CSV table of N, CA, C and O in Angstrom, one decimal:
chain,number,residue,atom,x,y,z
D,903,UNK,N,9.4,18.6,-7.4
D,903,UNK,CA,8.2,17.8,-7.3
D,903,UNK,C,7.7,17.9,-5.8
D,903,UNK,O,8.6,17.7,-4.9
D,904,UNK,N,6.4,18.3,-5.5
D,904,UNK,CA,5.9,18.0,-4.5
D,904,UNK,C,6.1,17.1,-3.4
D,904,UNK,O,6.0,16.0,-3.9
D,905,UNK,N,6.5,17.0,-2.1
D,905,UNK,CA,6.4,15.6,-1.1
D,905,UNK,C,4.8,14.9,-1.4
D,905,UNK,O,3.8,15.5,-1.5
D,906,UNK,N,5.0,13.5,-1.4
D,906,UNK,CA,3.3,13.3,-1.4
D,906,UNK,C,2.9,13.3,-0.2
D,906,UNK,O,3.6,13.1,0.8
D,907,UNK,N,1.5,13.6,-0.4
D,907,UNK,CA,1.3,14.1,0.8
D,907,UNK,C,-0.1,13.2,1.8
D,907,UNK,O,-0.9,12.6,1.1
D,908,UNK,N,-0.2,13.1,3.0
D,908,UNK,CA,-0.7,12.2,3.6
D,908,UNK,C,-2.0,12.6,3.7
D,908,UNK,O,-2.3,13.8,3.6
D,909,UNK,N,-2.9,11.4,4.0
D,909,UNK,CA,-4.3,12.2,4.0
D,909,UNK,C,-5.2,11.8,5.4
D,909,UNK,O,-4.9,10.8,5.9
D,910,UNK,N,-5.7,12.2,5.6
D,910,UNK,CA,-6.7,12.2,7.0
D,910,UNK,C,-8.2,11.9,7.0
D,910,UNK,O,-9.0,12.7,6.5
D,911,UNK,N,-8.7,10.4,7.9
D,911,UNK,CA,-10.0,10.6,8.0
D,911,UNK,C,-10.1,10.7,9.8
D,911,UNK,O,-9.2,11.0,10.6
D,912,UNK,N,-11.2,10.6,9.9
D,912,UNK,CA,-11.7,10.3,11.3
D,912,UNK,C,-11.0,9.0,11.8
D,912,UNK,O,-10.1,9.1,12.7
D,913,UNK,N,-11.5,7.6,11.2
D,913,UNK,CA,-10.7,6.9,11.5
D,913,UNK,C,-9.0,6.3,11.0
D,913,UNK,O,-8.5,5.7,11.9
D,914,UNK,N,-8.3,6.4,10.0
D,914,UNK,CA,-7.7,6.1,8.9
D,914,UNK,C,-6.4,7.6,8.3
D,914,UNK,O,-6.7,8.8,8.2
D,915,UNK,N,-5.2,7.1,8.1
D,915,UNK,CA,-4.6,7.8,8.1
D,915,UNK,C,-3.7,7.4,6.8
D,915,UNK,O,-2.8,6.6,7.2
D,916,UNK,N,-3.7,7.6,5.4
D,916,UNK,CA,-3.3,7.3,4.7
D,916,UNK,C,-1.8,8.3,4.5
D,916,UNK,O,-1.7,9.5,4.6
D,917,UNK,N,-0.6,7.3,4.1
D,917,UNK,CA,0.8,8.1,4.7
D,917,UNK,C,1.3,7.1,3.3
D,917,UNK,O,0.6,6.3,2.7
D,918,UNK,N,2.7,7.5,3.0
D,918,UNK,CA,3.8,7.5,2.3
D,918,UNK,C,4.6,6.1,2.8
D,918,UNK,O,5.1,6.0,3.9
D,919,UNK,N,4.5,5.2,1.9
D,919,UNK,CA,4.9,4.3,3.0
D,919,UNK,C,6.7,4.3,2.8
D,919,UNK,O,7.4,4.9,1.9
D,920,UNK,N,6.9,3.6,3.8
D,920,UNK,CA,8.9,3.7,4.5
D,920,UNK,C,9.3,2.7,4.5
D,920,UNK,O,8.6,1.9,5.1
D,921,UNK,N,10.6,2.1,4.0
D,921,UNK,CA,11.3,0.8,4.4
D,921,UNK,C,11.1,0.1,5.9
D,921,UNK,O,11.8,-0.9,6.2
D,922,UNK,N,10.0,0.8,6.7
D,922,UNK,CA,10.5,0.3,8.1
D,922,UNK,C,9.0,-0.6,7.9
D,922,UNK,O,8.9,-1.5,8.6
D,923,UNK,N,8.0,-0.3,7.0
D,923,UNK,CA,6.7,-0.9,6.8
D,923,UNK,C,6.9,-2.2,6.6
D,923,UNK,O,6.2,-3.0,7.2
D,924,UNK,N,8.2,-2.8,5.4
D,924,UNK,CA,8.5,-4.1,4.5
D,924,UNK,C,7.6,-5.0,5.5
D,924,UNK,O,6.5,-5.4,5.3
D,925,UNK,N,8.6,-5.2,6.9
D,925,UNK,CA,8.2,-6.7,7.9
D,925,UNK,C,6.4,-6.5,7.8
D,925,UNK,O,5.7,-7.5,7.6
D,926,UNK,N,5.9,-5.5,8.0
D,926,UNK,CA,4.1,-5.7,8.3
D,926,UNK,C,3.7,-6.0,6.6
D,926,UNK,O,3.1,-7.1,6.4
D,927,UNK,N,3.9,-5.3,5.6
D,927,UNK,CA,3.9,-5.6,3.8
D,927,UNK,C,3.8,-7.1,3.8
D,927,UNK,O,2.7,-7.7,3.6
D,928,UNK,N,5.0,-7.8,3.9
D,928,UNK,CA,5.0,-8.6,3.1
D,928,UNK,C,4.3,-9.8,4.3
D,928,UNK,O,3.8,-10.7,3.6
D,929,UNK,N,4.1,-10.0,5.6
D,929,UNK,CA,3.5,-10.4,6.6
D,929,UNK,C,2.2,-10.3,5.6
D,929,UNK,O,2.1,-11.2,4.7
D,930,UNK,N,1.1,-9.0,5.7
D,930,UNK,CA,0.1,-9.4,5.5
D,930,UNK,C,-0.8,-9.3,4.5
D,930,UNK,O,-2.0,-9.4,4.4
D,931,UNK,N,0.9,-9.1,3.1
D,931,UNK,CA,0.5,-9.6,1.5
D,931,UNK,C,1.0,-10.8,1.6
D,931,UNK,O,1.1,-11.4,0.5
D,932,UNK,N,1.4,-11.3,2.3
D,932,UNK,CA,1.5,-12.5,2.2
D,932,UNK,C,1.2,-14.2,2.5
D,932,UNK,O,1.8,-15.3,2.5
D,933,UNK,N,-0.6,-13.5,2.9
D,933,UNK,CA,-1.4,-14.2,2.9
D,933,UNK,C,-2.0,-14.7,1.6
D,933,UNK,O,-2.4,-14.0,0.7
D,934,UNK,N,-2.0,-16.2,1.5
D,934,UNK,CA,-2.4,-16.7,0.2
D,934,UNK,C,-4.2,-15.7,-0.1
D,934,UNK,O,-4.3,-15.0,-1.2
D,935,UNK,N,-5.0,-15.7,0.7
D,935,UNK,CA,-6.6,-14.7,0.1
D,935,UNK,C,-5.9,-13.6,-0.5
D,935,UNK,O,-6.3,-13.3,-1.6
D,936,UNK,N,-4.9,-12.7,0.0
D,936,UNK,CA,-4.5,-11.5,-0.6
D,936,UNK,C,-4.0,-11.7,-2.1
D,936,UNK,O,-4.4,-10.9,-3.0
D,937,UNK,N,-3.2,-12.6,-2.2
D,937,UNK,CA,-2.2,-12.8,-3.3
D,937,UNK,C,-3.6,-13.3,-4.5
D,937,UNK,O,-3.6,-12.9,-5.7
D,938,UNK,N,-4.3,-13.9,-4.1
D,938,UNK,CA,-5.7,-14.8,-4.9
D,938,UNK,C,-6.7,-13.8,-5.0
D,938,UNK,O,-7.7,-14.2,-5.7
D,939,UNK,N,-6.9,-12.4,-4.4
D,939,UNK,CA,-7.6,-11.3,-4.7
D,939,UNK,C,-7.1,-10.1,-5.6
D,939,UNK,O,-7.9,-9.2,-5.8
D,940,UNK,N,-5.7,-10.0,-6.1
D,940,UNK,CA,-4.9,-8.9,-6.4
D,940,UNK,C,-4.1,-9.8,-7.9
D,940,UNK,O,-3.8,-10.9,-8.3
D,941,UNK,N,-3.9,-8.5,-8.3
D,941,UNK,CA,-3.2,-9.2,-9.9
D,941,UNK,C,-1.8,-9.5,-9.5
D,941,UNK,O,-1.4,-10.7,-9.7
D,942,UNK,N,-1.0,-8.5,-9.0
D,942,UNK,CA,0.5,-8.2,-8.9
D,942,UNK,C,1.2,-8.7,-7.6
D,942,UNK,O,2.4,-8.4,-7.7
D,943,UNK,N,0.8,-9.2,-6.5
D,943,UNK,CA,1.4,-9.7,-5.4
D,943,UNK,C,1.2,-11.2,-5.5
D,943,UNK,O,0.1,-11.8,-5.5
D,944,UNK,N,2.8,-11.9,-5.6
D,944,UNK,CA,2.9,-12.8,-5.6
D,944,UNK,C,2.5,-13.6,-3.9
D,944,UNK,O,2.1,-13.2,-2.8
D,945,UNK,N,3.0,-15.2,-4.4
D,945,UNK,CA,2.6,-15.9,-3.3
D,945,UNK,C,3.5,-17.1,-3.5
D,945,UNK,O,3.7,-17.6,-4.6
D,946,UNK,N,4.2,-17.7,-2.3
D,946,UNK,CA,4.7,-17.3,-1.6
D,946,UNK,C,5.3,-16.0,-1.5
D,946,UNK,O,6.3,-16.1,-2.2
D,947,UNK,N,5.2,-14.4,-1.0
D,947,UNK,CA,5.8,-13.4,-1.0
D,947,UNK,C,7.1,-13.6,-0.8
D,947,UNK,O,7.5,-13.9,0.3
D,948,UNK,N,7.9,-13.5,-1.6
D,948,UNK,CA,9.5,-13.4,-1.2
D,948,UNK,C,10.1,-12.7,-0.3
D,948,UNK,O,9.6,-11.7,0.1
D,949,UNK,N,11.3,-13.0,0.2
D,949,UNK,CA,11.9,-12.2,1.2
D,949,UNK,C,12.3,-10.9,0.3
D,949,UNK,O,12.4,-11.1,-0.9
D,950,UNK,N,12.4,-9.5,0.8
D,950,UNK,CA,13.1,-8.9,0.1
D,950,UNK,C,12.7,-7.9,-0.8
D,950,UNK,O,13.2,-6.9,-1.0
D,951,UNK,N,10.9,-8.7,-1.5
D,951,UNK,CA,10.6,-7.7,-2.3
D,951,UNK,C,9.4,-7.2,-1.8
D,951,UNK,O,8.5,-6.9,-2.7
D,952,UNK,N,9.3,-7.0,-0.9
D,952,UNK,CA,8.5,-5.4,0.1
D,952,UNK,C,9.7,-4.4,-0.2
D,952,UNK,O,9.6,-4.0,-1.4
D,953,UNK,N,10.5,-4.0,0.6
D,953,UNK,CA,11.3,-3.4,0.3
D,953,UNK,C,11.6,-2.8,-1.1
D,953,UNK,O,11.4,-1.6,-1.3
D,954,UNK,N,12.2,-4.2,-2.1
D,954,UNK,CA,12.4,-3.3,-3.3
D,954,UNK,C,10.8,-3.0,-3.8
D,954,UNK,O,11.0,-2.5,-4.9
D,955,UNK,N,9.3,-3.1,-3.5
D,955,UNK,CA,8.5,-2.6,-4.3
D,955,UNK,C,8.5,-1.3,-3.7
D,955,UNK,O,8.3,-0.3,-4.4
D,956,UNK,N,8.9,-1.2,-1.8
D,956,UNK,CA,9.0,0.1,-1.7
D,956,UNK,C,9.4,1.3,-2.2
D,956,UNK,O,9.0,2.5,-2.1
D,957,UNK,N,10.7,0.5,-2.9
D,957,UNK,CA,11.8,1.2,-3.1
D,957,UNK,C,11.5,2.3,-4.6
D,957,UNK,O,12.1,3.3,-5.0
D,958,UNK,N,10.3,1.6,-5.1
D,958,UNK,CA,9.8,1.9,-6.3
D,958,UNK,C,8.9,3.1,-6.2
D,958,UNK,O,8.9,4.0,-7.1
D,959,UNK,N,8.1,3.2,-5.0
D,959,UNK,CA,7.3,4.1,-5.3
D,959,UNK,C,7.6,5.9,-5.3
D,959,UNK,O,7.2,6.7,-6.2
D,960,UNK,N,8.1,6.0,-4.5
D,960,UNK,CA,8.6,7.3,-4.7
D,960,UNK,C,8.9,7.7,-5.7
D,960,UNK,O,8.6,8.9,-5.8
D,961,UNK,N,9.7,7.3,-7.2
D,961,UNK,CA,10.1,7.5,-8.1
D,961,UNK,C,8.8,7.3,-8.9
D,961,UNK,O,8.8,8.0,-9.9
D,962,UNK,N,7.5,6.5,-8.7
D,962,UNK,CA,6.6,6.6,-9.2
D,962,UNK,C,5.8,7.8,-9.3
D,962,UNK,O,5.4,8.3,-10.4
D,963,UNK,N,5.6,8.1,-8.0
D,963,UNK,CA,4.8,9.6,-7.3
D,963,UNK,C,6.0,10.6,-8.2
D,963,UNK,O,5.4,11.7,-8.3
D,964,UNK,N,7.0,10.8,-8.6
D,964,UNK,CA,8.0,11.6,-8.6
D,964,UNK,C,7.7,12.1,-9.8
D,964,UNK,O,7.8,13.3,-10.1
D,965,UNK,N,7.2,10.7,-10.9
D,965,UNK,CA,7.2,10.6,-12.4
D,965,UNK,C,5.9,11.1,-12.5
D,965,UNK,O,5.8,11.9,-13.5
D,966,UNK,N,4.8,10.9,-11.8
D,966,UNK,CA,3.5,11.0,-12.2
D,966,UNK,C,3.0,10.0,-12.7
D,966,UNK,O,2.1,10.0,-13.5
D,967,UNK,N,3.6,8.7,-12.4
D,967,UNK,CA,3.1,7.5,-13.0
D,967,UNK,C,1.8,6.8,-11.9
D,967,UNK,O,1.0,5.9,-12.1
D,968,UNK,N,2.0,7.7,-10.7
D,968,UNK,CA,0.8,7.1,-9.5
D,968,UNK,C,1.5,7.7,-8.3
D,968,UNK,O,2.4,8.5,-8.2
D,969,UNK,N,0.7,6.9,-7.2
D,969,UNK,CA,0.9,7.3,-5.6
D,969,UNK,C,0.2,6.1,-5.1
D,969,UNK,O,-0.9,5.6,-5.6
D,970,UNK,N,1.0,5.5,-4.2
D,970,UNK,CA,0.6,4.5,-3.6
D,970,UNK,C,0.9,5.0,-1.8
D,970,UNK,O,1.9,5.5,-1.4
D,971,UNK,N,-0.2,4.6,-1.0
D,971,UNK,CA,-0.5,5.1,0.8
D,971,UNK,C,-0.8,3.7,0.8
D,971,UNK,O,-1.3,2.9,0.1
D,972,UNK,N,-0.1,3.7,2.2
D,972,UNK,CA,-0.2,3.1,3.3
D,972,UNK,C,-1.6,3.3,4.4
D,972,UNK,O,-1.7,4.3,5.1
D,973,UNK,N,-2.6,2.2,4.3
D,973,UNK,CA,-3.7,2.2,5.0
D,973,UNK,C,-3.3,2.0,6.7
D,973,UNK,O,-2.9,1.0,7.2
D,974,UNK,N,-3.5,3.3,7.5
D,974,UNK,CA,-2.7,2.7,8.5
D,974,UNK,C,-4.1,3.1,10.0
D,974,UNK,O,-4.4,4.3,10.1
D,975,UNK,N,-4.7,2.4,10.7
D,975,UNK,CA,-5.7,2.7,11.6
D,975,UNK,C,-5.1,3.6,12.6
D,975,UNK,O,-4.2,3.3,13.3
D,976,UNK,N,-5.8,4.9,12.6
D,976,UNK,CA,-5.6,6.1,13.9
D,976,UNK,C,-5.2,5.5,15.3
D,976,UNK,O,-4.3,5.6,16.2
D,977,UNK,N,-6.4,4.9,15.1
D,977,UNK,CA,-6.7,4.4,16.8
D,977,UNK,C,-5.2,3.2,17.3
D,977,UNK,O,-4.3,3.5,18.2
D,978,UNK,N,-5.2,2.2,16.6
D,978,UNK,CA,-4.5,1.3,16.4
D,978,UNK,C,-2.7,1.8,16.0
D,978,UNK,O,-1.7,1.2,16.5
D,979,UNK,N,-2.7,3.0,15.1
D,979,UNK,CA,-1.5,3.2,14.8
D,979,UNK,C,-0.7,2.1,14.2
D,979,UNK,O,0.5,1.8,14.3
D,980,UNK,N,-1.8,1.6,13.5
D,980,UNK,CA,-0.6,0.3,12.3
D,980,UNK,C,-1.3,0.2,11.9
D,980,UNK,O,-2.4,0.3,12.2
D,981,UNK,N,-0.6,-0.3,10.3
D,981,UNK,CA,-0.6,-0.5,8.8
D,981,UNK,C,-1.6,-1.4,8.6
D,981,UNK,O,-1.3,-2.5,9.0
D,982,UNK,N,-2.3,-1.3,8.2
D,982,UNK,CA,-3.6,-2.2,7.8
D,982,UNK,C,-3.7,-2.5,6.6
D,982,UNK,O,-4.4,-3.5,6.5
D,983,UNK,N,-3.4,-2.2,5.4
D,983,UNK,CA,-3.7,-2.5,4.4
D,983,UNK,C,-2.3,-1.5,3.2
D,983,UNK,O,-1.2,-1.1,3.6
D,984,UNK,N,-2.9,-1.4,1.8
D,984,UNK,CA,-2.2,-0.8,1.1
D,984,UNK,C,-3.3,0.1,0.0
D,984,UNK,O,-4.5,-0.1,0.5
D,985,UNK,N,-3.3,0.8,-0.9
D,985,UNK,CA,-3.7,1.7,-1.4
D,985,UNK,C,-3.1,2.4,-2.8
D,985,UNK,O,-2.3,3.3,-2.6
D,986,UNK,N,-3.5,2.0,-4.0
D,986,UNK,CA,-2.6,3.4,-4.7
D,986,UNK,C,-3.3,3.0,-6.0
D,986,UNK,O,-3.9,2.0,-6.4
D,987,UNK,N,-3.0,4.0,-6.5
D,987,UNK,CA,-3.6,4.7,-7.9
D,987,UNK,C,-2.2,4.6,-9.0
D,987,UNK,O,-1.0,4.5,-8.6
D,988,UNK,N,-2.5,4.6,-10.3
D,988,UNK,CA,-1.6,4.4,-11.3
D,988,UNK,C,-2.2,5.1,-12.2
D,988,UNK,O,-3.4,5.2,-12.4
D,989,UNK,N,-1.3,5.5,-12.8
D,989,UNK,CA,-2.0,6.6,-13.9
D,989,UNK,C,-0.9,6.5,-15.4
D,989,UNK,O,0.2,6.7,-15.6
D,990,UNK,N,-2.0,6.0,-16.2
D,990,UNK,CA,-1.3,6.1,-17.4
D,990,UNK,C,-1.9,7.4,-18.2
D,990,UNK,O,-3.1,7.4,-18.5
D,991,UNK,N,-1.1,8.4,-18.6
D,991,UNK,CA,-1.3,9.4,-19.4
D,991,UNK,C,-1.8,9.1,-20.7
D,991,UNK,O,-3.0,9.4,-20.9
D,992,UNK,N,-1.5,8.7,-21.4
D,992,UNK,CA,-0.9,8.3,-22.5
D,992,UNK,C,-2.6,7.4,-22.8
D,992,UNK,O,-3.4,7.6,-23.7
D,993,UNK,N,-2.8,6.6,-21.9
D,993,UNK,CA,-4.0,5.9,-22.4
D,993,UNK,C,-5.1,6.5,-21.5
D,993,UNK,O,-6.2,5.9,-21.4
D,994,UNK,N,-4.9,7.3,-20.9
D,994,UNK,CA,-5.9,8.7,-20.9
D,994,UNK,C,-6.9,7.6,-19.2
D,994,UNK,O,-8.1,7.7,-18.8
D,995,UNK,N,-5.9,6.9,-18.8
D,995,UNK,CA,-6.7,6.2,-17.6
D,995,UNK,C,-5.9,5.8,-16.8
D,995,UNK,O,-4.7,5.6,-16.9
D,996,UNK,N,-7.1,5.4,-15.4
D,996,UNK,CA,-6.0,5.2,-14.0
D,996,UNK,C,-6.9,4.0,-13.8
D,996,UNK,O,-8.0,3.9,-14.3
D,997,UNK,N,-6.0,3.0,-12.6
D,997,UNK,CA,-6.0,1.8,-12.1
D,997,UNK,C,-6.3,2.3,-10.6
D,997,UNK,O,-5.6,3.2,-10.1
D,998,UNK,N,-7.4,1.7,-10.0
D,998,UNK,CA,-7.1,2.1,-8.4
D,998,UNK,C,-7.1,0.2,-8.2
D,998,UNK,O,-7.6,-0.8,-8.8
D,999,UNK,N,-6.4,0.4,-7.0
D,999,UNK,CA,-6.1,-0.8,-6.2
D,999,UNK,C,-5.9,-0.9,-4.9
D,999,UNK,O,-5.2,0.0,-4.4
D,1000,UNK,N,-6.4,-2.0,-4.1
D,1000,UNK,CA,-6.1,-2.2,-2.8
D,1000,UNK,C,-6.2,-3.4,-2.0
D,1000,UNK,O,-7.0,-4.2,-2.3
D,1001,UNK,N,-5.4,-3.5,-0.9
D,1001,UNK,CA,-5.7,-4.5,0.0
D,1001,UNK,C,-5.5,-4.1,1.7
D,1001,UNK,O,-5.0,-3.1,2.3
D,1002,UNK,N,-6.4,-5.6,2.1
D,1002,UNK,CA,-6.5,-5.3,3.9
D,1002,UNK,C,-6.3,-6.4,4.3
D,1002,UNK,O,-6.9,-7.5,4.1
D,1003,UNK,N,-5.2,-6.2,5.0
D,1003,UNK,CA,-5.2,-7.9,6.0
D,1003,UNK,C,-5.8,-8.7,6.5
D,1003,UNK,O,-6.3,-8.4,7.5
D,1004,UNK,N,-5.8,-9.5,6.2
D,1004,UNK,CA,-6.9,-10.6,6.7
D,1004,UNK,C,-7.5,-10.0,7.9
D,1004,UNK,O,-8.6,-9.5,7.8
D,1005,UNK,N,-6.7,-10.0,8.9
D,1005,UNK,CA,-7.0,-9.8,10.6
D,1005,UNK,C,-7.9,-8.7,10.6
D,1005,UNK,O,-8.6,-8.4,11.5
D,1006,UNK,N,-7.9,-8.2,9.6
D,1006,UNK,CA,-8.8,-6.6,9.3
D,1006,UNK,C,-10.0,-6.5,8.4
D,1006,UNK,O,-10.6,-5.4,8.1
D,1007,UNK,N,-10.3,-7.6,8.1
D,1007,UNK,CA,-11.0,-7.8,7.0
D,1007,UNK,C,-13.0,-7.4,7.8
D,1007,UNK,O,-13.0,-6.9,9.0
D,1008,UNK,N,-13.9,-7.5,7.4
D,1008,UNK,CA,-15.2,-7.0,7.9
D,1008,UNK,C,-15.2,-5.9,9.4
D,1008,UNK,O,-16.2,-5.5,9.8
């Protein structure tokens, strides 16, 4: 299977995210607006499950079930948001989803 692979704008640097992201993850999904805009991130965010959602994705990307990046600002060089696609075969369609931290918002 392919590494997934990162992508490039001018401003914005979309990357593979890493266990070392969880602490900024669950910090800034774990604003009640985020949790109240998105289907699947709970609220209060738990300790813990940054990590294991991380722990998920690679086996996702692996399966062909999706790819989920990390929105991370060039200039800034940190994680701003989240990013990812889901793909169900089978029902012949994909889900895109995302979020941005409050502090990043307009």
């Amino acid at each position: 299977m392919p590494v997934q692979p990162t992508l490039q704008s001018t401003r914005l640097l979309l990357r593979p995210l890493c266990l070392q992201d969880a602490p900024v993850v669950q910090a800034l999904a774990g604003a009640t607006a985020i949790a109240d805009t998105t289907l699947r991130i709970p609220h209060p965010y738990p300790d813990g499950a940054a990590e294991s959602w991380i722990n998920t994705l690679t086996p996702e990307w692996e399966s062909g079930g999706g790819v989920t990046f990390a929105i991370t600002d060039r200039e800034m060089e940190c994680l701003v948001g989240v990013v990812g696609l889901t793909i169900s075969p089978s029902a012949a369609t994909a889900e895109l989803g995302y979020w941005i931290g409050l502090q990043y918002w307009n």
